[in-house]
PDB file of N, CA and C in Angstrom:
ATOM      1  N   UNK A   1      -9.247   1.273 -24.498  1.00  0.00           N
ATOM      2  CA  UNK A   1      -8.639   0.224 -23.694  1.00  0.00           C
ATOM      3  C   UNK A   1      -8.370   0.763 -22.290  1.00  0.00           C
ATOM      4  N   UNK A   2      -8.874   0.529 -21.344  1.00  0.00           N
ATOM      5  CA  UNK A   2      -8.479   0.696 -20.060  1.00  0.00           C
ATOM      6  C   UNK A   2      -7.535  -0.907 -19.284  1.00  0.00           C
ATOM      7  N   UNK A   3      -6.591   0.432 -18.589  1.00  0.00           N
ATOM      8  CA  UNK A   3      -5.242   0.217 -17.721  1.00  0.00           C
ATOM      9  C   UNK A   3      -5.596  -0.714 -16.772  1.00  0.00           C
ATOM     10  N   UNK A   4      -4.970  -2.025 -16.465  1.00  0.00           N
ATOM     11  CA  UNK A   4      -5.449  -2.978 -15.428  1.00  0.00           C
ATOM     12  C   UNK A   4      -5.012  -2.146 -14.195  1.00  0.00           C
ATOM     13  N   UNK A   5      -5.802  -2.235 -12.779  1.00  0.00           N
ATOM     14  CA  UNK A   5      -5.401  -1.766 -11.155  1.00  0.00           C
ATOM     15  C   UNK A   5      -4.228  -1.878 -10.899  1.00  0.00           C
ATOM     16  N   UNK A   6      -3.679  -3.165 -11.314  1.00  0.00           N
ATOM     17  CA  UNK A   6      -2.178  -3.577 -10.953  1.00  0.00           C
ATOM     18  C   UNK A   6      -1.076  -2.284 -12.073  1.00  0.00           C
ATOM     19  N   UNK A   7      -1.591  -1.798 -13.219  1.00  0.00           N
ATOM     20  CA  UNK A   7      -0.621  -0.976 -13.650  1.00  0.00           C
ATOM     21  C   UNK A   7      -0.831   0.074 -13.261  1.00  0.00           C
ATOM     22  N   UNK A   8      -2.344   0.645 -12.716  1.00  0.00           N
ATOM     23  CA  UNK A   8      -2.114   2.081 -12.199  1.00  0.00           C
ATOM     24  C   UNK A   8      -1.866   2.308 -11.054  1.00  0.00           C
ATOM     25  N   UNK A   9      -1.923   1.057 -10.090  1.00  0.00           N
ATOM     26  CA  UNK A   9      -0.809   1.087  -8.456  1.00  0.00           C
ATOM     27  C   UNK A   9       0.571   1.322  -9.446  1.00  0.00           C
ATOM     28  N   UNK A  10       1.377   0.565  -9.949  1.00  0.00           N
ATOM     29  CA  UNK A  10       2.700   1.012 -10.450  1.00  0.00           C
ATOM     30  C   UNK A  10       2.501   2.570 -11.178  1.00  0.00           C
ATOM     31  N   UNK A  11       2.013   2.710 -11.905  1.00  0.00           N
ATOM     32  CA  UNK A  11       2.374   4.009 -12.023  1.00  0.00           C
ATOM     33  C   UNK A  11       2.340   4.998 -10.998  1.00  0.00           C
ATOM     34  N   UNK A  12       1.188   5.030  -9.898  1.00  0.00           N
ATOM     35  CA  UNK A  12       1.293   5.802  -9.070  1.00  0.00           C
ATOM     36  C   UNK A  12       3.020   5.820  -7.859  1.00  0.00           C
ATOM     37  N   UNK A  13       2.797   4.995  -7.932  1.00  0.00           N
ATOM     38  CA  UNK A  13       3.816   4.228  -7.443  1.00  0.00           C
ATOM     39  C   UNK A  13       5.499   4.957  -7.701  1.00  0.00           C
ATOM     40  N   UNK A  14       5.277   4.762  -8.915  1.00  0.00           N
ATOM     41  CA  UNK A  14       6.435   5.403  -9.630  1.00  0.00           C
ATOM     42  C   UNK A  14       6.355   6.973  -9.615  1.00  0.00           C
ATOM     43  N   UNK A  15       5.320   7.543  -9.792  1.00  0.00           N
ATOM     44  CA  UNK A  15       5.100   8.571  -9.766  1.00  0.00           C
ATOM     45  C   UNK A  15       5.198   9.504  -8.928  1.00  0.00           C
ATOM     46  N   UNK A  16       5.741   8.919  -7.518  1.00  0.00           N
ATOM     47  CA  UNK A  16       5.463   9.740  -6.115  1.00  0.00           C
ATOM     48  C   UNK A  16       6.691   9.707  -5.737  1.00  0.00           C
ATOM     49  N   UNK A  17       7.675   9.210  -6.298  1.00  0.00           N
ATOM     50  CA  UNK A  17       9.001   9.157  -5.941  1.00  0.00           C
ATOM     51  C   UNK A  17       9.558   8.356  -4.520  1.00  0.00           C
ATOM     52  N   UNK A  18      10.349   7.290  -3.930  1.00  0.00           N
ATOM     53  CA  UNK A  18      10.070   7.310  -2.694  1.00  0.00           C
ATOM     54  C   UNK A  18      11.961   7.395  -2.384  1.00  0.00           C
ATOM     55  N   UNK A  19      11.746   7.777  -1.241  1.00  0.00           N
ATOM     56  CA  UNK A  19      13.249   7.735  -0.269  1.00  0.00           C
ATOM     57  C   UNK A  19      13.482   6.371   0.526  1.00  0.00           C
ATOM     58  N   UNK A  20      14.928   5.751   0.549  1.00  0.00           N
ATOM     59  CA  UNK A  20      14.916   4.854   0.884  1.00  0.00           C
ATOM     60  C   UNK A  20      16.381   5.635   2.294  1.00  0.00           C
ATOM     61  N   UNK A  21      16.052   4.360   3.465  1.00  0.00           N
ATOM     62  CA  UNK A  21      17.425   4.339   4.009  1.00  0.00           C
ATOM     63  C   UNK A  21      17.100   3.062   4.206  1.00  0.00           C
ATOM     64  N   UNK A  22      19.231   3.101   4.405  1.00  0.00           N
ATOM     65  CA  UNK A  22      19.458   1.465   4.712  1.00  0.00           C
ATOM     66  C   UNK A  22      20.178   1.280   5.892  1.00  0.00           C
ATOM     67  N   UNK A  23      20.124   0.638   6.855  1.00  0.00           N
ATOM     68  CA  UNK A  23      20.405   0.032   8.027  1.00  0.00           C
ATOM     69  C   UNK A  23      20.458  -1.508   8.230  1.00  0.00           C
ATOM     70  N   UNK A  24      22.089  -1.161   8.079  1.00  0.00           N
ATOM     71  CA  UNK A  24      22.944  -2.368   7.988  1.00  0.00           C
ATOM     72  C   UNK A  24      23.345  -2.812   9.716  1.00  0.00           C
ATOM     73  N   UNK A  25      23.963  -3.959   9.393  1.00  0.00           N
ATOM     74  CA  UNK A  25      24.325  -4.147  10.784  1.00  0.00           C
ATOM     75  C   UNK A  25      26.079  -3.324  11.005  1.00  0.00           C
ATOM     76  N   UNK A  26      26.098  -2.928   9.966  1.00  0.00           N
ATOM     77  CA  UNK A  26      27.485  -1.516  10.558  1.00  0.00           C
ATOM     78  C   UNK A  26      27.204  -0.421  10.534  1.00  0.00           C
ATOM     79  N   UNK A  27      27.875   0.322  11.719  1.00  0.00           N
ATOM     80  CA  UNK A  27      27.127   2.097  11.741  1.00  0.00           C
ATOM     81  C   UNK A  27      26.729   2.799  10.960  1.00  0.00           C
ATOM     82  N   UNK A  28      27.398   2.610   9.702  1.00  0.00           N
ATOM     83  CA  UNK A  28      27.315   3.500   8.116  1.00  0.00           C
ATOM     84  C   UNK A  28      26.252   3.468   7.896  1.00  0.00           C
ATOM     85  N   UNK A  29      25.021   4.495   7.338  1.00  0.00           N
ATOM     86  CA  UNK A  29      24.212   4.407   7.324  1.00  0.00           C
ATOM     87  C   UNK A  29      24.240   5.147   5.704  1.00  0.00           C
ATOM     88  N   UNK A  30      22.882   5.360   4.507  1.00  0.00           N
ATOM     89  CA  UNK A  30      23.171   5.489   3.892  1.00  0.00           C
ATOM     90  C   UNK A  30      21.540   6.315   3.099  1.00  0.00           C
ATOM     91  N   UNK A  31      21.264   6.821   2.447  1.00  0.00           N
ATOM     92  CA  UNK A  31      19.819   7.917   1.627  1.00  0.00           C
ATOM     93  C   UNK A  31      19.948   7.685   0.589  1.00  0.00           C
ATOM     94  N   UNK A  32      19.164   7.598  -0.010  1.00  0.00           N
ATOM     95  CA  UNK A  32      19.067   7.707  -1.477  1.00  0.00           C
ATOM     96  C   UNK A  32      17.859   8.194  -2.057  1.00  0.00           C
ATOM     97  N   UNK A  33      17.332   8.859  -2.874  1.00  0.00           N
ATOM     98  CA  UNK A  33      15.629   9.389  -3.366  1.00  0.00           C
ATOM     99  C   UNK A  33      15.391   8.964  -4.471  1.00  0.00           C
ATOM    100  N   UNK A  34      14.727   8.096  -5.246  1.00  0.00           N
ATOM    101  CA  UNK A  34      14.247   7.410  -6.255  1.00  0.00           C
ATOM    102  C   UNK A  34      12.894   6.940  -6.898  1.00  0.00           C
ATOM    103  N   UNK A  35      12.878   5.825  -7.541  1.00  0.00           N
ATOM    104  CA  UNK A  35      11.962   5.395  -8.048  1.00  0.00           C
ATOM    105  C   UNK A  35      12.054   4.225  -6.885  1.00  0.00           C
ATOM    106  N   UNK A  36      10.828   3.773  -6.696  1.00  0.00           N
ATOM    107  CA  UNK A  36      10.023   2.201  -6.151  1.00  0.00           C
ATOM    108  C   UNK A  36       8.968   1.479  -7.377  1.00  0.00           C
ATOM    109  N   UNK A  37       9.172   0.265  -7.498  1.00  0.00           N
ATOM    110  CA  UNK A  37       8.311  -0.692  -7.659  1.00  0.00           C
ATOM    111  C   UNK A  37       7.756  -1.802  -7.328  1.00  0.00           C
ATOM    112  N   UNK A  38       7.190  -1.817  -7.366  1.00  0.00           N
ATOM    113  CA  UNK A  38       6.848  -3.566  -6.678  1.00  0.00           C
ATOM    114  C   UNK A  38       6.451  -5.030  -7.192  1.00  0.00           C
ATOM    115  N   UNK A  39       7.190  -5.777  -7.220  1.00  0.00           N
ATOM    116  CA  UNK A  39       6.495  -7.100  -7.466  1.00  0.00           C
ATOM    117  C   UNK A  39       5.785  -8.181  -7.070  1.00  0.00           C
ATOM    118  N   UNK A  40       4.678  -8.692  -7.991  1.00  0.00           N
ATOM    119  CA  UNK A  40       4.078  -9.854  -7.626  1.00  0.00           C
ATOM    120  C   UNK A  40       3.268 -10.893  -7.355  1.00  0.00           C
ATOM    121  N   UNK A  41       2.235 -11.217  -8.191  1.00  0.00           N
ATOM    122  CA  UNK A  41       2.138 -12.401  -8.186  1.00  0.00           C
ATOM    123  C   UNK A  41       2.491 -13.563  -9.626  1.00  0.00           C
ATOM    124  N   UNK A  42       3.315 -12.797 -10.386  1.00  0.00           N
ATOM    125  CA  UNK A  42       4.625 -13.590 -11.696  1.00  0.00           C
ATOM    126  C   UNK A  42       5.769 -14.028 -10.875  1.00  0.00           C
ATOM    127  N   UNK A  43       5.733 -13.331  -9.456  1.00  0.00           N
ATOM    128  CA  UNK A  43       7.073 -13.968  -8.877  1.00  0.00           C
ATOM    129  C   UNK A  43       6.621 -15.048  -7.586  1.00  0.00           C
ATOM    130  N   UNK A  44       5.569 -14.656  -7.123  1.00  0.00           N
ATOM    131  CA  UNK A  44       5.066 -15.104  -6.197  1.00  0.00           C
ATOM    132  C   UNK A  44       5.218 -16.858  -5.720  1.00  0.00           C
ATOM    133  N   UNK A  45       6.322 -17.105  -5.227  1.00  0.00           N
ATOM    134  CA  UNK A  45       6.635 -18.550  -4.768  1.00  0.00           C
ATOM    135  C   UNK A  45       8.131 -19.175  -5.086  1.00  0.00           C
ATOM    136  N   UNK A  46       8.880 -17.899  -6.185  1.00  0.00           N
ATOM    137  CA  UNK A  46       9.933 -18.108  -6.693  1.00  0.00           C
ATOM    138  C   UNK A  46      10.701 -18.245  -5.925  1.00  0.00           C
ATOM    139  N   UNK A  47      12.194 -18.989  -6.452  1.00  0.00           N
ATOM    140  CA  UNK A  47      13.500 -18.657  -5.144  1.00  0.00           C
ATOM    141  C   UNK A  47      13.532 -17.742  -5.356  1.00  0.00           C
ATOM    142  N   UNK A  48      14.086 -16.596  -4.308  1.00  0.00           N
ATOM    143  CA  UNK A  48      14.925 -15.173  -4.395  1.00  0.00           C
ATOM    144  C   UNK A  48      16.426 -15.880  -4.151  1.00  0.00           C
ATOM    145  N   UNK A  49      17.544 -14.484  -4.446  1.00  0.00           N
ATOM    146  CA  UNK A  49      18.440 -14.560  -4.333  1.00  0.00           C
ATOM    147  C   UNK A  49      19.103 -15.131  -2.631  1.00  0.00           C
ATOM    148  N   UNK A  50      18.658 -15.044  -1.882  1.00  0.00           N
ATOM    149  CA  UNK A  50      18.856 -16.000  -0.301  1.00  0.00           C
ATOM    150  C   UNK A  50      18.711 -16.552  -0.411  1.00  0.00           C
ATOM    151  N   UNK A  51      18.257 -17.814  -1.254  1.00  0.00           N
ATOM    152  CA  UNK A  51      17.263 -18.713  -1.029  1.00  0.00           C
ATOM    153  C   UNK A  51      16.271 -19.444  -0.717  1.00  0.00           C
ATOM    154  N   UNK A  52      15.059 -18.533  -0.438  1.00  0.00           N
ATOM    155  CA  UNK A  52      13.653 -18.962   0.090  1.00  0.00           C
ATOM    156  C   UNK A  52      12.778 -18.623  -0.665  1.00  0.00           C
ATOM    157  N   UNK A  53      11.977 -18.995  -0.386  1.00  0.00           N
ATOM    158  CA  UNK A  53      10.772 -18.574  -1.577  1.00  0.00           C
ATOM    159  C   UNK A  53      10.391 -16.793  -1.329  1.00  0.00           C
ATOM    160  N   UNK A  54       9.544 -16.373  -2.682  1.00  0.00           N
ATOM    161  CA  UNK A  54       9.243 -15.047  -2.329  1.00  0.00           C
ATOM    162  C   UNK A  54       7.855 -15.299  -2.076  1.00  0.00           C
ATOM    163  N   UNK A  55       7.139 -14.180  -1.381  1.00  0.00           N
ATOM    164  CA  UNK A  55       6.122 -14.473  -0.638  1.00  0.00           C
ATOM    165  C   UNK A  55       5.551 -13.109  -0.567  1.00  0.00           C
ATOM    166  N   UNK A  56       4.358 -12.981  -1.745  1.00  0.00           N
ATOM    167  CA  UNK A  56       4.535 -11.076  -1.771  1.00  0.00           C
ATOM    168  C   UNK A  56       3.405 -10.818  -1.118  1.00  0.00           C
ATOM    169  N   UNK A  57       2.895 -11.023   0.345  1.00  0.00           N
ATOM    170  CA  UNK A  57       2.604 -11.033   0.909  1.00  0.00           C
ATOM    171  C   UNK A  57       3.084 -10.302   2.344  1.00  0.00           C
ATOM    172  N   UNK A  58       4.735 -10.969   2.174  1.00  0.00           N
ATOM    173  CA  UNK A  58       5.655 -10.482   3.470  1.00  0.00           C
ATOM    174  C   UNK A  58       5.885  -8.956   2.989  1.00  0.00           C
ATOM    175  N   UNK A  59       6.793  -8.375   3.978  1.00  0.00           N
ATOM    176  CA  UNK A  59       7.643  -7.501   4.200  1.00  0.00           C
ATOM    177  C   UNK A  59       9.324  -8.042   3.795  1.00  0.00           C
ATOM    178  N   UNK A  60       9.491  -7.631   2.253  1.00  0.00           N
ATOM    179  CA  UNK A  60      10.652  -8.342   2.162  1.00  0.00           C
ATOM    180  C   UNK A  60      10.835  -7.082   0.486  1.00  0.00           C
ATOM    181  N   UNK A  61      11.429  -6.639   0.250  1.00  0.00           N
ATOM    182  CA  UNK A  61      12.239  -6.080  -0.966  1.00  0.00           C
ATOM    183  C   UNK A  61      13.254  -6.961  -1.475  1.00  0.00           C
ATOM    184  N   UNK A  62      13.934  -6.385  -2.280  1.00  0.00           N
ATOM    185  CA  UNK A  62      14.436  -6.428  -3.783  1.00  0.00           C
ATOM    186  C   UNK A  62      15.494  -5.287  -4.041  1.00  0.00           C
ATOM    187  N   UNK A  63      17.280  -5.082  -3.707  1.00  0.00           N
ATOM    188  CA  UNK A  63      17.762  -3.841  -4.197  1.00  0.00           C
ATOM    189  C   UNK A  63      19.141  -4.752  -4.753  1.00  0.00           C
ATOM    190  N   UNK A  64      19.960  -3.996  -5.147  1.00  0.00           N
ATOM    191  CA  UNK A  64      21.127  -4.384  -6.601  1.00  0.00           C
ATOM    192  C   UNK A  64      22.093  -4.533  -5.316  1.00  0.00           C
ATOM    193  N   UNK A  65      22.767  -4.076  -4.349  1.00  0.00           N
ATOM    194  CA  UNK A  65      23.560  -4.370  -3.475  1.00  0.00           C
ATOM    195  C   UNK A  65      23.405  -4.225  -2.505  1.00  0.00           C
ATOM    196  N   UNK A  66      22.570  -4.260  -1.532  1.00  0.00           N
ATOM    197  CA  UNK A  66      22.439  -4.709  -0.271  1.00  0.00           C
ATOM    198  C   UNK A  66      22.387  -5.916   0.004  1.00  0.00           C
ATOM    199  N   UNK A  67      23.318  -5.731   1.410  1.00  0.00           N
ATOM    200  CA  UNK A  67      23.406  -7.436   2.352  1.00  0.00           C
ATOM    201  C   UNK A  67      22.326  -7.855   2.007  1.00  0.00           C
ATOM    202  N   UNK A  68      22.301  -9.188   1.299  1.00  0.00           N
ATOM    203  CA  UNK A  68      21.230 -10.250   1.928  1.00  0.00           C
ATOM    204  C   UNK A  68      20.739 -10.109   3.452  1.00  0.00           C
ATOM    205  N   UNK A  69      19.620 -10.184   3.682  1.00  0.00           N
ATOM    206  CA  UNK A  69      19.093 -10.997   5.249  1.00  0.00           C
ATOM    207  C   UNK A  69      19.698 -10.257   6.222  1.00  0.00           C
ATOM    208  N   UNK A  70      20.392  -9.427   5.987  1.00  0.00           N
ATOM    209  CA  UNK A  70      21.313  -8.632   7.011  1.00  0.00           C
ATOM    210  C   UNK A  70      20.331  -6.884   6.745  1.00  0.00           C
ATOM    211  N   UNK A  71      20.205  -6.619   5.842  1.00  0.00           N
ATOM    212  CA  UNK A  71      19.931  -5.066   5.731  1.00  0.00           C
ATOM    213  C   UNK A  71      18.383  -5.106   5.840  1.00  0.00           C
ATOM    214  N   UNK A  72      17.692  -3.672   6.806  1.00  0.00           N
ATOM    215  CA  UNK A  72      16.366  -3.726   6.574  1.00  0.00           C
ATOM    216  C   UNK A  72      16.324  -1.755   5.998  1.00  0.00           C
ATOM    217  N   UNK A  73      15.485  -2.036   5.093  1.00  0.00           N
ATOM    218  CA  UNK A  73      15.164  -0.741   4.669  1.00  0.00           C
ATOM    219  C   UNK A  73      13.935   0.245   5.064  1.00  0.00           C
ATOM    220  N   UNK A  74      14.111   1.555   5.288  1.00  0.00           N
ATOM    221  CA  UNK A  74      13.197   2.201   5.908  1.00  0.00           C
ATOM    222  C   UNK A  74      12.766   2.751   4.387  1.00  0.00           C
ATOM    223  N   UNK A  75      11.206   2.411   3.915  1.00  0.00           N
ATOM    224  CA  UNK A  75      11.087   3.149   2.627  1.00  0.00           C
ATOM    225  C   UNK A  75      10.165   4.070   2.839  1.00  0.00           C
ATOM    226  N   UNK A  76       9.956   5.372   2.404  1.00  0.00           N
ATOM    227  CA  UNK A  76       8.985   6.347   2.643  1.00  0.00           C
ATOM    228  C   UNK A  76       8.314   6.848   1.661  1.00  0.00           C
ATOM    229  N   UNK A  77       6.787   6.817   1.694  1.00  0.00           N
ATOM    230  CA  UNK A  77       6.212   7.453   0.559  1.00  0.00           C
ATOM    231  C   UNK A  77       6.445   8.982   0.481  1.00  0.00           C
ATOM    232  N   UNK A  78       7.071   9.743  -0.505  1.00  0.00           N
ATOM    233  CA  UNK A  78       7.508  11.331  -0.171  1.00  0.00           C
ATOM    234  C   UNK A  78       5.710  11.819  -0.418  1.00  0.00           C
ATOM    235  N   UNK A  79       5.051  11.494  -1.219  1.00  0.00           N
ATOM    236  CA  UNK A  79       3.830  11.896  -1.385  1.00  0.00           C
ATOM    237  C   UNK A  79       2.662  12.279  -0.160  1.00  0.00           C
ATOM    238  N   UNK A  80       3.009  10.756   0.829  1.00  0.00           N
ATOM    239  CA  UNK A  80       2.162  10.841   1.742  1.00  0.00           C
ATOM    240  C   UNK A  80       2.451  10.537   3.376  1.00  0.00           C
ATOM    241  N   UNK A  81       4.035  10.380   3.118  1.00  0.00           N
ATOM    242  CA  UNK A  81       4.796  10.153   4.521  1.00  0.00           C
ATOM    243  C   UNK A  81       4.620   8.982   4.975  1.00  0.00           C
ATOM    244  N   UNK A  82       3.847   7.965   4.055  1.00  0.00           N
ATOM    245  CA  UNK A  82       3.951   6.103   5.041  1.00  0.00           C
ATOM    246  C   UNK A  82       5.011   6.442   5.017  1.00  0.00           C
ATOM    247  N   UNK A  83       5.093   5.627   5.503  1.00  0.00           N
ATOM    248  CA  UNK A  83       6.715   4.775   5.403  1.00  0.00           C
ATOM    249  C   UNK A  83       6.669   2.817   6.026  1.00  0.00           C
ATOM    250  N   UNK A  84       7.497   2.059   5.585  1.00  0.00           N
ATOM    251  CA  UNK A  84       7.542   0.903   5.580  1.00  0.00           C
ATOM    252  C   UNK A  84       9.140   0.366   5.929  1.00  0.00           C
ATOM    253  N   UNK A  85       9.462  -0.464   6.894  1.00  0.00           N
ATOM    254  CA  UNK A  85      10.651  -1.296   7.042  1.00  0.00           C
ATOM    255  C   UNK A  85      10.244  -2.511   6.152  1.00  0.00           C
ATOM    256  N   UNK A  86      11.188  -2.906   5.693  1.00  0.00           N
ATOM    257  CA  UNK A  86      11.439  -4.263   4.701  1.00  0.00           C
ATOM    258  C   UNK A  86      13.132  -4.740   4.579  1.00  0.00           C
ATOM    259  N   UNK A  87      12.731  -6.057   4.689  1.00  0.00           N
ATOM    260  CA  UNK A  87      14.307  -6.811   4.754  1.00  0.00           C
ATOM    261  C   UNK A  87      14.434  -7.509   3.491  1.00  0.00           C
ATOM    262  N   UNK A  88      15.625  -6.549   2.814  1.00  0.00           N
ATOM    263  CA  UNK A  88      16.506  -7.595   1.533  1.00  0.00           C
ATOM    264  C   UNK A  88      16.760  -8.740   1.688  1.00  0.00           C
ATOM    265  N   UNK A  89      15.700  -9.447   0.965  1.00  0.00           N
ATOM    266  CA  UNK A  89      16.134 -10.976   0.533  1.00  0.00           C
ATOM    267  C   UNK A  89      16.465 -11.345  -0.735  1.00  0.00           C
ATOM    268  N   UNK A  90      16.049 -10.322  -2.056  1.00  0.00           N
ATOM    269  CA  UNK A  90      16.231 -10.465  -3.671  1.00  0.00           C
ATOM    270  C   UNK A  90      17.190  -9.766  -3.808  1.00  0.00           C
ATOM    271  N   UNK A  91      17.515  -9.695  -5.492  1.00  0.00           N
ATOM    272  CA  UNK A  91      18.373  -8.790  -5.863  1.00  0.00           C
ATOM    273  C   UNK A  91      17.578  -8.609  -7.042  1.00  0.00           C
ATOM    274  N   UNK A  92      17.779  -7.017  -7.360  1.00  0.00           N
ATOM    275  CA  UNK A  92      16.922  -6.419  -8.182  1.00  0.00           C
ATOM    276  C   UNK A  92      16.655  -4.676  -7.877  1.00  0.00           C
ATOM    277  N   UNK A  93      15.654  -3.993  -8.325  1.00  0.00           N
ATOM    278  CA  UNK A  93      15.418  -4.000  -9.819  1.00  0.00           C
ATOM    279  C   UNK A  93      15.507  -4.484 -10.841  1.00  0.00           C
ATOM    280  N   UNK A  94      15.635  -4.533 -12.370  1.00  0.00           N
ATOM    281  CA  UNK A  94      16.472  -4.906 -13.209  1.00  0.00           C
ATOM    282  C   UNK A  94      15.956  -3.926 -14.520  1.00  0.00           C
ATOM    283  N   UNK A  95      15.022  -2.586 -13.870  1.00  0.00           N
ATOM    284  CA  UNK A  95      15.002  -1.944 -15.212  1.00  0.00           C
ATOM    285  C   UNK A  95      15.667  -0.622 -14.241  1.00  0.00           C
ATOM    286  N   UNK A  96      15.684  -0.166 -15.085  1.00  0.00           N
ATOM    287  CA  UNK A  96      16.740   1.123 -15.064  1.00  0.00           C
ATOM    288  C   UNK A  96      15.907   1.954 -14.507  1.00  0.00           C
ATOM    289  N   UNK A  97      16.502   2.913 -13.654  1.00  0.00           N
ATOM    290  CA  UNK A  97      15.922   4.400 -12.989  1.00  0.00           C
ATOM    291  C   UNK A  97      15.244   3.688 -11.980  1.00  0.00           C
ATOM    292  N   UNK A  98      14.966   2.621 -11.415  1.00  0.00           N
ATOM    293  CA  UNK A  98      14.433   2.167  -9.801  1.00  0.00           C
ATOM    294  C   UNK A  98      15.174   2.086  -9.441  1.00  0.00           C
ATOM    295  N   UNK A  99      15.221   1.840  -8.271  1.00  0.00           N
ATOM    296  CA  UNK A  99      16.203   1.791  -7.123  1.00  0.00           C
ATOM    297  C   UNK A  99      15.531   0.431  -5.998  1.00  0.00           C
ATOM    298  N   UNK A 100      15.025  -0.208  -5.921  1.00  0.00           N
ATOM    299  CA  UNK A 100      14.482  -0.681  -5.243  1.00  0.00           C
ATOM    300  C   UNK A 100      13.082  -1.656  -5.295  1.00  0.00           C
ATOM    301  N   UNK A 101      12.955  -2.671  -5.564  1.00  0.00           N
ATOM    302  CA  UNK A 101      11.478  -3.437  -5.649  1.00  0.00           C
ATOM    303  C   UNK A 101      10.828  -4.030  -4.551  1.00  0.00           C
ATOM    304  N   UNK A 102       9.759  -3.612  -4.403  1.00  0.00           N
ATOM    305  CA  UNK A 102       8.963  -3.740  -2.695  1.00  0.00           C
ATOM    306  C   UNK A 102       7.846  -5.308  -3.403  1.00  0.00           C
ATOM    307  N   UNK A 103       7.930  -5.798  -1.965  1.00  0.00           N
ATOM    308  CA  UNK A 103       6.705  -6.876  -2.583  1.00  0.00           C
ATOM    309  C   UNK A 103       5.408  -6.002  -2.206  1.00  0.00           C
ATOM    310  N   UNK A 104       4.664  -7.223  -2.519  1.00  0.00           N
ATOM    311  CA  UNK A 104       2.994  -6.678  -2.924  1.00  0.00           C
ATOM    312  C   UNK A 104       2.439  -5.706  -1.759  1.00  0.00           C
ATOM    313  N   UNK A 105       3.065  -6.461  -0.326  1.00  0.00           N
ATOM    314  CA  UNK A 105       2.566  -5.919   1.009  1.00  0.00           C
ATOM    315  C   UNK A 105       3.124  -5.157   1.522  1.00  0.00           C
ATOM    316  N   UNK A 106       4.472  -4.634   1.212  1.00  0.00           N
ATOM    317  CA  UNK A 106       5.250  -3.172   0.904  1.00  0.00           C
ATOM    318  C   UNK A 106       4.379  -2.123   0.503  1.00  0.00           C
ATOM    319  N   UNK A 107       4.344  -2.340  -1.039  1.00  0.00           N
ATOM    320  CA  UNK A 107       3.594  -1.047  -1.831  1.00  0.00           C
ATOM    321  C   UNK A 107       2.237  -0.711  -1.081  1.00  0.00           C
ATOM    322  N   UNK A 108       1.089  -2.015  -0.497  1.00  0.00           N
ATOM    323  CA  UNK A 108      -0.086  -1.610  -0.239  1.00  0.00           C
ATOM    324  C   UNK A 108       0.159  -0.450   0.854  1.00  0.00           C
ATOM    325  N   UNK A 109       1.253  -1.048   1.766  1.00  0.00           N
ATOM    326  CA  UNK A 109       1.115   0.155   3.154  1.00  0.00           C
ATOM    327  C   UNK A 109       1.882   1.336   2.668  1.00  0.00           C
ATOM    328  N   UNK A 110       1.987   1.649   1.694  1.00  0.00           N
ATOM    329  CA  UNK A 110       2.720   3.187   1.323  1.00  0.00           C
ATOM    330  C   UNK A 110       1.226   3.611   0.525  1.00  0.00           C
TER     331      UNK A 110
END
């Protein structure tokens, strides 16, 4: 049985570990080093938690407490040094040991 593309982007994915910062609109600034995943096209058109549709296309993540619409995240591949800004509009993860869910057009540029 071979692994569909879409599960071996997530595993790689998972596998490379990524660093996140967050930049809020108050000075506090904040690091964290984790897991990334990404979702999307099972979510693709859904409300998110702001209320707009998701669109995994955009530049838009997914974390458990960051401002809505207010916070943009700097995410970095540690593997290969992309790195990507994305603005919290969901709330999520919802499995354990991520830290963070990137849409579709997140993960491609890391």
């Amino acid at each position: 049985m071979t692994v569909p593309r879409i599960i071996k982007f997530l595993l790689f994915v998972v596998g490379t570990g990524l660093l996140w910062l967050a930049y809020t609109t108050s000075p506090a600034r904040s690091a964290e080093t984790g897991i990334a995943s990404w979702y999307g096209p099972g979510f693709h058109g859904r409300l998110m938690a702001n209320g707009e549709r998701y669109d995994m296309n955009s530049m838009v993540c997914a974390h458990p407490t960051a401002k809505l619409d207010k916070t943009i995240l700097l995410v970095v591949n540690l593997a290969n040094g992309r790195a990507v800004r994305c603005k919290v509009t969901d709330r999520g993860p919802f499995i354990a040991g991520r830290i963070v869910d990137l849409s579709r057009k997140c993960a491609q540029m890391l």
